[in-house]
Coordinates of C-alpha atoms in Angstrom, one line a residue:
X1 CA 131.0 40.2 99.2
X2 CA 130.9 37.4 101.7
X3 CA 133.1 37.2 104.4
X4 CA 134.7 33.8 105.1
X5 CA 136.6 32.8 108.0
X6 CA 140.4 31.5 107.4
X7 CA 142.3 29.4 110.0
X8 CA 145.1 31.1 111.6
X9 CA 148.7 31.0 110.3
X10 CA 151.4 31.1 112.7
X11 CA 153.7 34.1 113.2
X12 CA 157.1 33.9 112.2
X13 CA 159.1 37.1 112.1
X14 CA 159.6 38.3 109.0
X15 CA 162.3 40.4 107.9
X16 CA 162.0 42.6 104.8
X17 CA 164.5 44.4 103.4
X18 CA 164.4 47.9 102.3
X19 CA 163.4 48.7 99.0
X20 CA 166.2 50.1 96.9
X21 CA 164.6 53.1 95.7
X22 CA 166.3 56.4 94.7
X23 CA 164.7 59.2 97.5
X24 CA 162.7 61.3 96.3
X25 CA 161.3 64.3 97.2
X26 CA 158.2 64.4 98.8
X27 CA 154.8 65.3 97.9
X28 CA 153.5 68.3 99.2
X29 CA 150.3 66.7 100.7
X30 CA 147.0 68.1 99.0
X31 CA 145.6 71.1 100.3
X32 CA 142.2 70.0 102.1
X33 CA 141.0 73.6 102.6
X34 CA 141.9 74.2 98.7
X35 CA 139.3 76.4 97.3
X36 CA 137.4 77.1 100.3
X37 CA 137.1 80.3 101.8
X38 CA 138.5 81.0 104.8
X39 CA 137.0 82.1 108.0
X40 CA 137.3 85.9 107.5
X41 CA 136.0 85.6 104.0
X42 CA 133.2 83.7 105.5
X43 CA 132.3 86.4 107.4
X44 CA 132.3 89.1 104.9
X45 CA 130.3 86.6 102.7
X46 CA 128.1 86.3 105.3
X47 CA 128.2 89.9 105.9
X48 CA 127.3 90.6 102.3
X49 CA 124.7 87.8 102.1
X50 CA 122.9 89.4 105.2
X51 CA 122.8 93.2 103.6
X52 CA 121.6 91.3 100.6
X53 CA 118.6 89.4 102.9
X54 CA 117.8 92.6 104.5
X55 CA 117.8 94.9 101.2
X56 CA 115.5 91.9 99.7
X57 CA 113.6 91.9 102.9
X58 CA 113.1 95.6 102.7
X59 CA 112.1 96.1 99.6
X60 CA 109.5 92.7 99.3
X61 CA 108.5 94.9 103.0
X62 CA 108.2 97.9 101.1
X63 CA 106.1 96.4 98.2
X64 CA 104.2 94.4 100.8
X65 CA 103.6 97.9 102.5
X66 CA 102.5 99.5 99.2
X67 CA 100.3 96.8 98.4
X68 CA 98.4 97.4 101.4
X69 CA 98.0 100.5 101.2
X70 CA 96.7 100.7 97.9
X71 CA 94.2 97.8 99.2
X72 CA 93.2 100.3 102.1
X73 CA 93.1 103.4 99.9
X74 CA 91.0 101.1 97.0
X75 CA 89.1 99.9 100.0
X76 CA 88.3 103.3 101.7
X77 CA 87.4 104.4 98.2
X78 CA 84.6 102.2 97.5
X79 CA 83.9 102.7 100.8
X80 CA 83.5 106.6 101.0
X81 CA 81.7 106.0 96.7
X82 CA 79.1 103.4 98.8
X83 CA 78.7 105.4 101.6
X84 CA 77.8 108.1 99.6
X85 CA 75.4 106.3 97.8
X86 CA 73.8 105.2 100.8
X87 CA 73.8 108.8 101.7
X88 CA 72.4 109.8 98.7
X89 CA 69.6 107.5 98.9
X90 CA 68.6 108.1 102.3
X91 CA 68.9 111.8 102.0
X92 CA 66.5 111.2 98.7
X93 CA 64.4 109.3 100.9
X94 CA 64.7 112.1 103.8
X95 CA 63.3 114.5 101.5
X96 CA 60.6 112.3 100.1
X97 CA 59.3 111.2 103.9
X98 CA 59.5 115.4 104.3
X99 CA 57.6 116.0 101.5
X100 CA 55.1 113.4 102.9
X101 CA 54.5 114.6 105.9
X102 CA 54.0 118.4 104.6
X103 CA 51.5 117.0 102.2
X104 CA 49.7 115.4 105.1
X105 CA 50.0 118.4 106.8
X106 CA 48.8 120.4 104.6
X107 CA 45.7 118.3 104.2
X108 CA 45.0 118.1 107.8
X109 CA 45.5 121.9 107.8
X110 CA 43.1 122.2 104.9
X111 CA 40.3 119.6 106.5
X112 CA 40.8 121.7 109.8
X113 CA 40.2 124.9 108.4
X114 CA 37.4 123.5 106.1
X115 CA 36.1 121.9 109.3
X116 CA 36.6 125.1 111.3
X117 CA 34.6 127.1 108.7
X118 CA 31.5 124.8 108.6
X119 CA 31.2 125.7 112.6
X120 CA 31.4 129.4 112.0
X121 CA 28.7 128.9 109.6
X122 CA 26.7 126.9 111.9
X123 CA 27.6 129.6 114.5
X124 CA 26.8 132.2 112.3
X125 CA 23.4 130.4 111.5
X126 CA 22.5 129.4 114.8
X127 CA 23.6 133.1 116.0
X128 CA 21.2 134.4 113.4
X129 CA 18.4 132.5 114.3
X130 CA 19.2 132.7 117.5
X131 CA 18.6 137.1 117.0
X132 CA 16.1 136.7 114.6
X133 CA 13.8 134.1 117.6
X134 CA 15.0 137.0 120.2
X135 CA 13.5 139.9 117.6
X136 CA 10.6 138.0 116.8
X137 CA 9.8 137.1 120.6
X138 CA 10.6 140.6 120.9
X139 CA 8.2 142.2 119.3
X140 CA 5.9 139.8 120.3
X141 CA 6.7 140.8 124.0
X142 CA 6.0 144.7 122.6
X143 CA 2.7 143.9 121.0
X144 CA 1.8 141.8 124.1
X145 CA 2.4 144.6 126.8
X146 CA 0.7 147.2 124.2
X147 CA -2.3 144.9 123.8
X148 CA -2.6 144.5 127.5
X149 CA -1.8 148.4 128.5
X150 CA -4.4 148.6 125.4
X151 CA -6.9 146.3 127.0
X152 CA -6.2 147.5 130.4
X153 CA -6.7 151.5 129.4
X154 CA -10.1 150.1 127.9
X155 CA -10.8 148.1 131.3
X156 CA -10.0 150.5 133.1
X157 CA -12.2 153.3 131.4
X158 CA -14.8 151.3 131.1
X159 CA -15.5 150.2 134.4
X160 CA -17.3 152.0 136.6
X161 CA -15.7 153.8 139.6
X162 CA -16.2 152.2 142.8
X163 CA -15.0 153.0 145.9
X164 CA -14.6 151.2 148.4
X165 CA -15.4 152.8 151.9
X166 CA -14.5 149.1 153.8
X167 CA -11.6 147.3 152.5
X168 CA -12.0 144.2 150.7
X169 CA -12.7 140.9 152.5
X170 CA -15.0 143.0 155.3
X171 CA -18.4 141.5 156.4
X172 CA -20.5 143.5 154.3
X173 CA -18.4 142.5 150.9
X174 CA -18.3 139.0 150.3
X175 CA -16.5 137.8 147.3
X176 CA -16.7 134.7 146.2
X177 CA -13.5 132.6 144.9
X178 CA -14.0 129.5 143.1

């Protein structure tokens, strides 16, 4: 719509004259608030609606809470199954490293004993020998001493006595050392 401007009209009073119209009754005016609920209503709506919210809220809460703890329980069950795997595996591998070192062990022990009985043998040769140069040396030393008290007896009876009425190294006997 466009708005023009119109020139001004000059007032004159203007008398009217009632309308000749029968009185009637009149009209209730329209209810505004018609339909609505009023203030008190309004609050036990609101009352209801905010046992409704919290019963909702509640129970998504509750599920919510469920929900995690079946996560955690799932969660701490493949958990404690892994960890036991992991403990099964290092407890297999526990036993094998045991196993390993007894073997070596058992192999040093044999190489140290092996070893320790090649020296006792030695020893045992080498103590053996040992006797056996002793005996032989021995006996040598026994014939020796009986050869010489042998030769000696025979020196000795062969010789003729002499005796000496000066001691040796006087004037009259001179020996001579070369």
């Amino acid at each position: 719509a466009v708005l023009t401007s119109v020139a001004p009209t000059p007032q004159v009073p203007v008398v009217m004259e009632a309308p000749t119209v029968a009185l009637m009754q009149p009209m209730l005016p329209a209810k505004l608030t018609e339909g609505m609920p009023n203030p008190q209503e309004v609050a036990q709506q609101k009352k209801q609606f905010v046992r409704c919210i919290m019963v909702q809220h509640k129970e998504k809460e509750a599920i919510l809470q469920q929900q995690a703890e079946h996560e955690i329980h799932h969660a701490r069950s493949v958990a404690a199954r892994y960890k036991a795997l992991v403990f099964r595996r290092l407890e297999v591998q526990r036993r094998e490293e045991e196993m390993a070192a007894e073997h070596e062990y058992l192999n040093q022990l044999a190489n140290l004993r092996e070893a320790a009985c090649r020296k006792r043998a030695a020893l045992e040769r080498q103590a053996g020998d040992f006797i056996m140069e002793y005996r032989t040396r021995k006996a040598q030393d026994d014939m020796n001493r009986r050869s010489h008290q042998m030769q000696f007896q025979q020196w000795k009876a062969g010789r003729p006595e002499q005796r000496f009425s000066k001691p040796p190294g006087s004037a009259s006997v001179r020996l001579r050392l070369m």
